[in-house]
Short mmCIF file of C-alpha atoms in Angstrom, two decimals:
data_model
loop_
_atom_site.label_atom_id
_atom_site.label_comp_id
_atom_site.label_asym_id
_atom_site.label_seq_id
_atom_site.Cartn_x
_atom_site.Cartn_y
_atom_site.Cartn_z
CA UNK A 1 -93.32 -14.03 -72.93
CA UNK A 2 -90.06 -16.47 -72.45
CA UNK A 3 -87.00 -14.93 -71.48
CA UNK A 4 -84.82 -15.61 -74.03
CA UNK A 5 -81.28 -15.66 -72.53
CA UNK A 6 -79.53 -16.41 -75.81
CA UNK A 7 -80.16 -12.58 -76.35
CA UNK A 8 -79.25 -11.91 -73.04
CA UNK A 9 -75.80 -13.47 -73.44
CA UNK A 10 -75.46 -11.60 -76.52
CA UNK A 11 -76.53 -8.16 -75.06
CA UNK A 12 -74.35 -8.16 -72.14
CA UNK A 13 -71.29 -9.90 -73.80
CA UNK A 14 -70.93 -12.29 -71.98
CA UNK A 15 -68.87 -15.68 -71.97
CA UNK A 16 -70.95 -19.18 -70.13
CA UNK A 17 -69.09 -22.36 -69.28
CA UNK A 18 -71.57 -24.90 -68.59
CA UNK A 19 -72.96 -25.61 -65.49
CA UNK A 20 -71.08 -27.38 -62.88
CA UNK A 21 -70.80 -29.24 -60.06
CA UNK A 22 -67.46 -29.08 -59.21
CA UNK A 23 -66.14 -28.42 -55.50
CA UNK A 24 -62.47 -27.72 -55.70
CA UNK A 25 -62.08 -24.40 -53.45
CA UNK A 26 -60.26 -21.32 -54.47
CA UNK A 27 -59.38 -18.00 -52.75
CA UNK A 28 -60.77 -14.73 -53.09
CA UNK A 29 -62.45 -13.74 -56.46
CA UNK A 30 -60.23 -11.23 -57.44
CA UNK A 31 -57.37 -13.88 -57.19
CA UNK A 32 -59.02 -15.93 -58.95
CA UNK A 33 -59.79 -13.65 -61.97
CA UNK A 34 -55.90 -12.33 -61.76
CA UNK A 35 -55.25 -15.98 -62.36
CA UNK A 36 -57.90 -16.15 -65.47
CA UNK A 37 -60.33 -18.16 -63.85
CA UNK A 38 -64.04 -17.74 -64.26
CA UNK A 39 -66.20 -16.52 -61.75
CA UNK A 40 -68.31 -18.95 -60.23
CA UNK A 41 -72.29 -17.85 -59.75
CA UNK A 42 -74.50 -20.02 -57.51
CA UNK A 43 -77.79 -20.12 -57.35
CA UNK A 44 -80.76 -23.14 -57.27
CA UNK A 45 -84.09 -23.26 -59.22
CA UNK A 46 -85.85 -20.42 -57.80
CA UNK A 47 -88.45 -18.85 -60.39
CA UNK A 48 -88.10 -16.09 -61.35
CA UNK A 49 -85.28 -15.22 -58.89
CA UNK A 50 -82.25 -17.17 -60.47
CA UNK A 51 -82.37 -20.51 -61.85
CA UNK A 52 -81.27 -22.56 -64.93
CA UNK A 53 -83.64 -21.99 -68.27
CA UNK A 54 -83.92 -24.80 -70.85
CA UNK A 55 -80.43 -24.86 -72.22
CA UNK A 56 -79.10 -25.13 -68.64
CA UNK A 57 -78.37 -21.49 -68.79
CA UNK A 58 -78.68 -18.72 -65.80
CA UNK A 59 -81.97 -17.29 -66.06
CA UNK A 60 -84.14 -15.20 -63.56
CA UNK A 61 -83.86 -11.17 -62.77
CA UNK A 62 -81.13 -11.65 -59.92
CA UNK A 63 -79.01 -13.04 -62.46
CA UNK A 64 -79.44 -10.83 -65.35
CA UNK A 65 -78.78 -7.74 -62.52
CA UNK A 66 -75.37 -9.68 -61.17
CA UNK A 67 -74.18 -10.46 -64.60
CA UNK A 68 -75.13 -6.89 -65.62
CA UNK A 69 -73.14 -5.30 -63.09
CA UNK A 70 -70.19 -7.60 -63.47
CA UNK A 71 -70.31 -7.08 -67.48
CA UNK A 72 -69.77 -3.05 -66.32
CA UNK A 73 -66.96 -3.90 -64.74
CA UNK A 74 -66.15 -5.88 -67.35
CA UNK A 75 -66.05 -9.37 -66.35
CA UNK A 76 -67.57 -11.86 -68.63
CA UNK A 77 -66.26 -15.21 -68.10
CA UNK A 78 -68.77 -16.39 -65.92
CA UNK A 79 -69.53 -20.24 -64.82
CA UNK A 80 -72.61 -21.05 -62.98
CA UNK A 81 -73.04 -23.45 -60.58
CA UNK A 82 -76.10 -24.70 -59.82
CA UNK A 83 -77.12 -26.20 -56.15
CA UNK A 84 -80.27 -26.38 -53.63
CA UNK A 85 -81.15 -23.46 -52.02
CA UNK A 86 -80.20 -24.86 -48.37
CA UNK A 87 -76.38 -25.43 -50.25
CA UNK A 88 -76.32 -21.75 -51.32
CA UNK A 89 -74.15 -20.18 -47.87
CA UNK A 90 -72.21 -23.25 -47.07
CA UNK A 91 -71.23 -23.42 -50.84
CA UNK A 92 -69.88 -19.74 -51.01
CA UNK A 93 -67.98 -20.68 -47.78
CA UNK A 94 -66.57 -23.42 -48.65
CA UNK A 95 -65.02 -21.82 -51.95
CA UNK A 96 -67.93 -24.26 -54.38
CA UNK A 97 -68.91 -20.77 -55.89
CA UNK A 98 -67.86 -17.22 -55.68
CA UNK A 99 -71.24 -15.17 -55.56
CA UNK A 100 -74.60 -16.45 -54.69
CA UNK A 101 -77.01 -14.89 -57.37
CA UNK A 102 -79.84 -17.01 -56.19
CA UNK A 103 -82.33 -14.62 -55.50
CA UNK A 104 -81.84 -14.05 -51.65
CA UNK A 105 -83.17 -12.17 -49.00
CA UNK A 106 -80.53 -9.83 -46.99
CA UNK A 107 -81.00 -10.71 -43.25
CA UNK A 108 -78.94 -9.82 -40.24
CA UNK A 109 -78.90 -13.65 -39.49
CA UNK A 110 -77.30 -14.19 -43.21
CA UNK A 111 -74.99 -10.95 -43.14
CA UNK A 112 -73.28 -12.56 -40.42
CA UNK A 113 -71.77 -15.56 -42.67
CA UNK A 114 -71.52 -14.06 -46.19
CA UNK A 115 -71.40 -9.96 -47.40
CA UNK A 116 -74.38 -8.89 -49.46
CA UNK A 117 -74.24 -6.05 -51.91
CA UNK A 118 -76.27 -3.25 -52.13
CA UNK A 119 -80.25 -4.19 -52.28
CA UNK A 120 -81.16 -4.98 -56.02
CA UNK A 121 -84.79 -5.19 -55.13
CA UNK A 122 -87.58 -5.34 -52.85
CA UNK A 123 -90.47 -7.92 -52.81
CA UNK A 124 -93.02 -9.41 -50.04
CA UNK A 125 -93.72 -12.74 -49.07
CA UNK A 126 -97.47 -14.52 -50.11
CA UNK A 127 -98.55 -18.42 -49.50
CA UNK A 128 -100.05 -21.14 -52.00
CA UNK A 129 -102.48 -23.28 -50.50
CA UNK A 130 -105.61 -25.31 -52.01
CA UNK A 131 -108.18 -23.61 -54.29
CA UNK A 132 -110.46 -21.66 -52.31
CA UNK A 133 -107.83 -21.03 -49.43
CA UNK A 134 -109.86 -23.38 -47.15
CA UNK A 135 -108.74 -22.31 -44.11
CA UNK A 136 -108.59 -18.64 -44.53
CA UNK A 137 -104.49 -18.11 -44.51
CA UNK A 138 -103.31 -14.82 -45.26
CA UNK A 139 -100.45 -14.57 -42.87
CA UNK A 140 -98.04 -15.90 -40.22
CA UNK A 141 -100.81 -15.37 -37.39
CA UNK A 142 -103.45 -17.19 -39.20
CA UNK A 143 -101.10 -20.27 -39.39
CA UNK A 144 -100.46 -19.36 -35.57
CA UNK A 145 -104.88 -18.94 -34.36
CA UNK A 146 -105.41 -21.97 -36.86
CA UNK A 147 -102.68 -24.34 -36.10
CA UNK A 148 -101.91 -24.62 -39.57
CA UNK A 149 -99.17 -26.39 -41.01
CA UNK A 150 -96.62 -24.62 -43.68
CA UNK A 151 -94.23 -26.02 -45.90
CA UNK A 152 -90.90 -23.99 -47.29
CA UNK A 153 -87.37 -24.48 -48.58
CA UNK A 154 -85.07 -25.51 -45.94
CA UNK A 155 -82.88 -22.86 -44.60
CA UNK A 156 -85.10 -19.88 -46.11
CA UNK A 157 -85.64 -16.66 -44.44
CA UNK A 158 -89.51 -17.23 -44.15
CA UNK A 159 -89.06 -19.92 -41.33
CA UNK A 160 -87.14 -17.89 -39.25
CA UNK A 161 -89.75 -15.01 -40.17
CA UNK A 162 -92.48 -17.28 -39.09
CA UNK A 163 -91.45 -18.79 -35.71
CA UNK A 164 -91.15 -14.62 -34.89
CA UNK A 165 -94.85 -14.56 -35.42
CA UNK A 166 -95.41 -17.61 -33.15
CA UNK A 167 -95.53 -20.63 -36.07
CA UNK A 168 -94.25 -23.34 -33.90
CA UNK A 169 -91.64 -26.12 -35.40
CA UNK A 170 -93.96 -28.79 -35.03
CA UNK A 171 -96.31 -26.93 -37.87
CA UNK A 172 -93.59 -26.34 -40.36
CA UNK A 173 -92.28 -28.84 -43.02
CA UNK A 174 -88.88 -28.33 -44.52
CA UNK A 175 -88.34 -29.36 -48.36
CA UNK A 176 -85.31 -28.78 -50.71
CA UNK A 177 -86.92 -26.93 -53.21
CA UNK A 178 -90.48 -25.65 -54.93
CA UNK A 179 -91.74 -28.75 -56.32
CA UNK A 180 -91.80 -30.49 -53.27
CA UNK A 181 -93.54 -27.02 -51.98
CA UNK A 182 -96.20 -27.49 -54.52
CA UNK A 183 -96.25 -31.26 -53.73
CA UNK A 184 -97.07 -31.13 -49.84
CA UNK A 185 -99.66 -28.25 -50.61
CA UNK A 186 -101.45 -30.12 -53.11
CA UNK A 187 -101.73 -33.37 -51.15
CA UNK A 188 -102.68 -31.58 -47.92
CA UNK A 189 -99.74 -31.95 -45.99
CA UNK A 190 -99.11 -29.05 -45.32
CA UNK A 191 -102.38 -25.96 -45.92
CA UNK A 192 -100.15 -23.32 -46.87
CA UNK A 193 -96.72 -23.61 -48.62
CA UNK A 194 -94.39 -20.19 -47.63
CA UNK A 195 -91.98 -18.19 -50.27
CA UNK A 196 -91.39 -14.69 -52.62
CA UNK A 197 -94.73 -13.68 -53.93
CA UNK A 198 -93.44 -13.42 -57.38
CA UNK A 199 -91.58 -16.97 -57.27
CA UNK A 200 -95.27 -18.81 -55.99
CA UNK A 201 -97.42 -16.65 -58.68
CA UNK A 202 -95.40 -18.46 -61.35
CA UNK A 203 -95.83 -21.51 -59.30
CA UNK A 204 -99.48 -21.33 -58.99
CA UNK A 205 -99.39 -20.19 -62.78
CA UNK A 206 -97.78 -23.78 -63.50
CA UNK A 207 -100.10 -25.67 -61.78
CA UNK A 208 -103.40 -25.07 -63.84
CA UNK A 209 -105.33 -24.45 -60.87
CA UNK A 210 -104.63 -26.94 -58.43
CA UNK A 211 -103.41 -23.94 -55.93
CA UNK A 212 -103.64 -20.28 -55.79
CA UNK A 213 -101.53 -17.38 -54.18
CA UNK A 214 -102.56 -15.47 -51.46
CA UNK A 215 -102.16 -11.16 -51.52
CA UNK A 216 -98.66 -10.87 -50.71
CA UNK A 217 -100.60 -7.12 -48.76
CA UNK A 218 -102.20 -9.57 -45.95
CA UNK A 219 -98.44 -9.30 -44.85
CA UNK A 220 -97.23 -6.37 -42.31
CA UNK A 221 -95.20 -3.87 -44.24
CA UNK A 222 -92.45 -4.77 -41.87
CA UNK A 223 -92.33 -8.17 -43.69
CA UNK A 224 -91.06 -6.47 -46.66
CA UNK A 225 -87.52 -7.79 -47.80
CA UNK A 226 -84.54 -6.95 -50.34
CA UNK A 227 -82.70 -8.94 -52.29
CA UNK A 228 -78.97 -8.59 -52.95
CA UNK A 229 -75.82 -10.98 -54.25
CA UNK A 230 -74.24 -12.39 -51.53
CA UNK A 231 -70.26 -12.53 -51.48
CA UNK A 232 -67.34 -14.23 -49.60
CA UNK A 233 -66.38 -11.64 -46.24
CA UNK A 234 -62.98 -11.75 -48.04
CA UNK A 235 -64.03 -10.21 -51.11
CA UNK A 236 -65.37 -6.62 -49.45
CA UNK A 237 -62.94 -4.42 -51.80
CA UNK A 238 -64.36 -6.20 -54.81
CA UNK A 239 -67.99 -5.59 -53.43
CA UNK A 240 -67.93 -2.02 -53.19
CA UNK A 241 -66.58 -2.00 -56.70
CA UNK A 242 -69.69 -4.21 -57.69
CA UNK A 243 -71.78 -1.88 -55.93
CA UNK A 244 -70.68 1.42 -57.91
CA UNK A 245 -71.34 -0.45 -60.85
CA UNK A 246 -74.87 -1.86 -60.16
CA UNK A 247 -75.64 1.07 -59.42
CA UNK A 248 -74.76 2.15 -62.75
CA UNK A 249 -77.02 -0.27 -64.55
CA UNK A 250 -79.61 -1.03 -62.41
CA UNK A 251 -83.00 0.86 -63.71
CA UNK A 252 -81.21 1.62 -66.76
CA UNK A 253 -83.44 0.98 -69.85
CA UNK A 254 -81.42 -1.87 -70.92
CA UNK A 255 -81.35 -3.12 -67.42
CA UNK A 256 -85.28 -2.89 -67.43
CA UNK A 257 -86.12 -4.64 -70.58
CA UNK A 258 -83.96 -7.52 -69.51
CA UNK A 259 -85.77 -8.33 -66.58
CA UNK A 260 -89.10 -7.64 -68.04
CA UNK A 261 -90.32 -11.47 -68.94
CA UNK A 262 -89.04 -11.87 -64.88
CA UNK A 263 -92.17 -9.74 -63.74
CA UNK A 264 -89.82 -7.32 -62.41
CA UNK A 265 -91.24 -3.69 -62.83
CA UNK A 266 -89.97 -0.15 -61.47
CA UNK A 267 -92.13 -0.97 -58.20
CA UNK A 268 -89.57 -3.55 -57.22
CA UNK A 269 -86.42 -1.18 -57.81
CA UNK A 270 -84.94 -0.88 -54.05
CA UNK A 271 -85.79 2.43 -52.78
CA UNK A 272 -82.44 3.64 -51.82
CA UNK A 273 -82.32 1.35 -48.53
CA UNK A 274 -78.22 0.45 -48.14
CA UNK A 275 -77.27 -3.37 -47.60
CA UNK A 276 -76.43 -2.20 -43.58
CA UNK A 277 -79.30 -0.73 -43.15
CA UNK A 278 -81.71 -3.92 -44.11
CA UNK A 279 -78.91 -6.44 -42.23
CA UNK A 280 -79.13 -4.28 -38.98
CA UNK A 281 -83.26 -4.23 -39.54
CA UNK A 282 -84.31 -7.25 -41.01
#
């Protein structure tokens, strides 16, 4: 099943500009939405996360939550922005964007530049590698006893996750983005390419075959992660207000059949973790 986001726009009421690239900077969001400015989502092409569907719309589950929430506090003049994932912090900081929607993992070494919300869900990390997995990677430690090589999007969580498991910088390739993931695996530069189990199963999915996705349970529990919307440090009394209502609609019925054609099911609802709790732990 598509997601269809035309009926998506329509169900949560919502009002798109196109997407754009502009970079003029602008204060708070709340200042600019007392001024009648949009407000500016960010996120890159990360399936089924966040990124733009067909008719340059936002797709993916972490937007349909973030709009969601900001429809119940009704806010719908939205513009997205979209940008590579490595762009997604320095963007927010330098006023590009007002919310990163893109999908991303809270971590105490992110929640010290931007403020995340409260978790909207939980997923594990899996790899893609050749057909057959070749060398037998499962995990960070095979990489490690094999001297494999890994490929990921630069500035994602999983490198830092995998130099704490001993992957040394000399066996990990940086790209800007998924195709170039899928690219290095299937050449052989690289055995194993590293992101969100969910985001590499529609990857692998995609690529008729010429990869397949490791069992994202190979992975210690402690490698689990939550996602949230990341926010400017300025904008922590319009966060908590975002919080009470996410709350509101996330797991709601509506909320649920929205995120459906993402692969997002009631397993990935957060279970009741708190945004400090998963920056002071992960």
């Amino acid at each position: 099943m598509k997601p269809n986001f035309t009926a998506l726009t329509a169900l949560l009421g919502l009002t798109l500009f196109s997407l754009t690239n502009t970079g003029a900077s602008a204060g708070p969001v709340a200042d600019r939405i007392a001024n009648g400015q949009p407000i500016r989502i960010g996120f890159a092409s990360e399936v089924p996360y966040a990124y733009p569907d067909a008719n340059n719309q936002p797709a993916g589950f972490a937007n349909v939550i973030a709009l969601g929430a900001l429809k119940e506090m009704g806010y719908t003049n939205i513009e997205p922005v979209v940008t590579e994932w490595g762009g997604l912090i320095p963007g927010l900081q330098s006023g590009r964007f007002d919310i990163i929607t893109g999908g991303m993992y809270i971590l105490k070494s992110r929640c010290e530049n931007v403020l995340f919300a409260e978790p909207l869900a939980k997923t594990g990390e899996a790899f893609i590698v050749q057909p057959g997995n070749p060398k037998g990677l499962s995990n960070y430690k095979d990489l490690v006893s094999k001297n494999a090589t890994m490929v990921a999007n630069t500035g994602s969580s999983v490198i830092e996750q995998a130099k704490k498991d001993g992957v040394q910088d000399s066996q990990i390739i940086q790209v800007p983005g998924m195709p170039e993931i899928l690219a290095t695996v299937e050449s052989g530069r690289a055995d194993a390419g590293v992101s969100a189990f969910l985001e590499l199963k529609e990857v692998a999915k995609k690529a008729g075959g010429k990869v397949e996705v490791t069992d994202p349970k190979a992975f210690p529990e402690s490698y689990q992660n939550w996602v949230g919307i990341a926010f400017s440090k300025d904008d922590a009394e319009f966060v908590a207000k975002f919080n009470q209502a996410q709350k509101k609609f996330i797991g709601t019925p509506e909320m649920m059949k929205a995120v459906a054609p993402y692969d997002y099911d009631k397993n990935m609802l957060p279970d009741g973790k708190t945004a400090e709790w998963v920056c002071a732990n992960r």
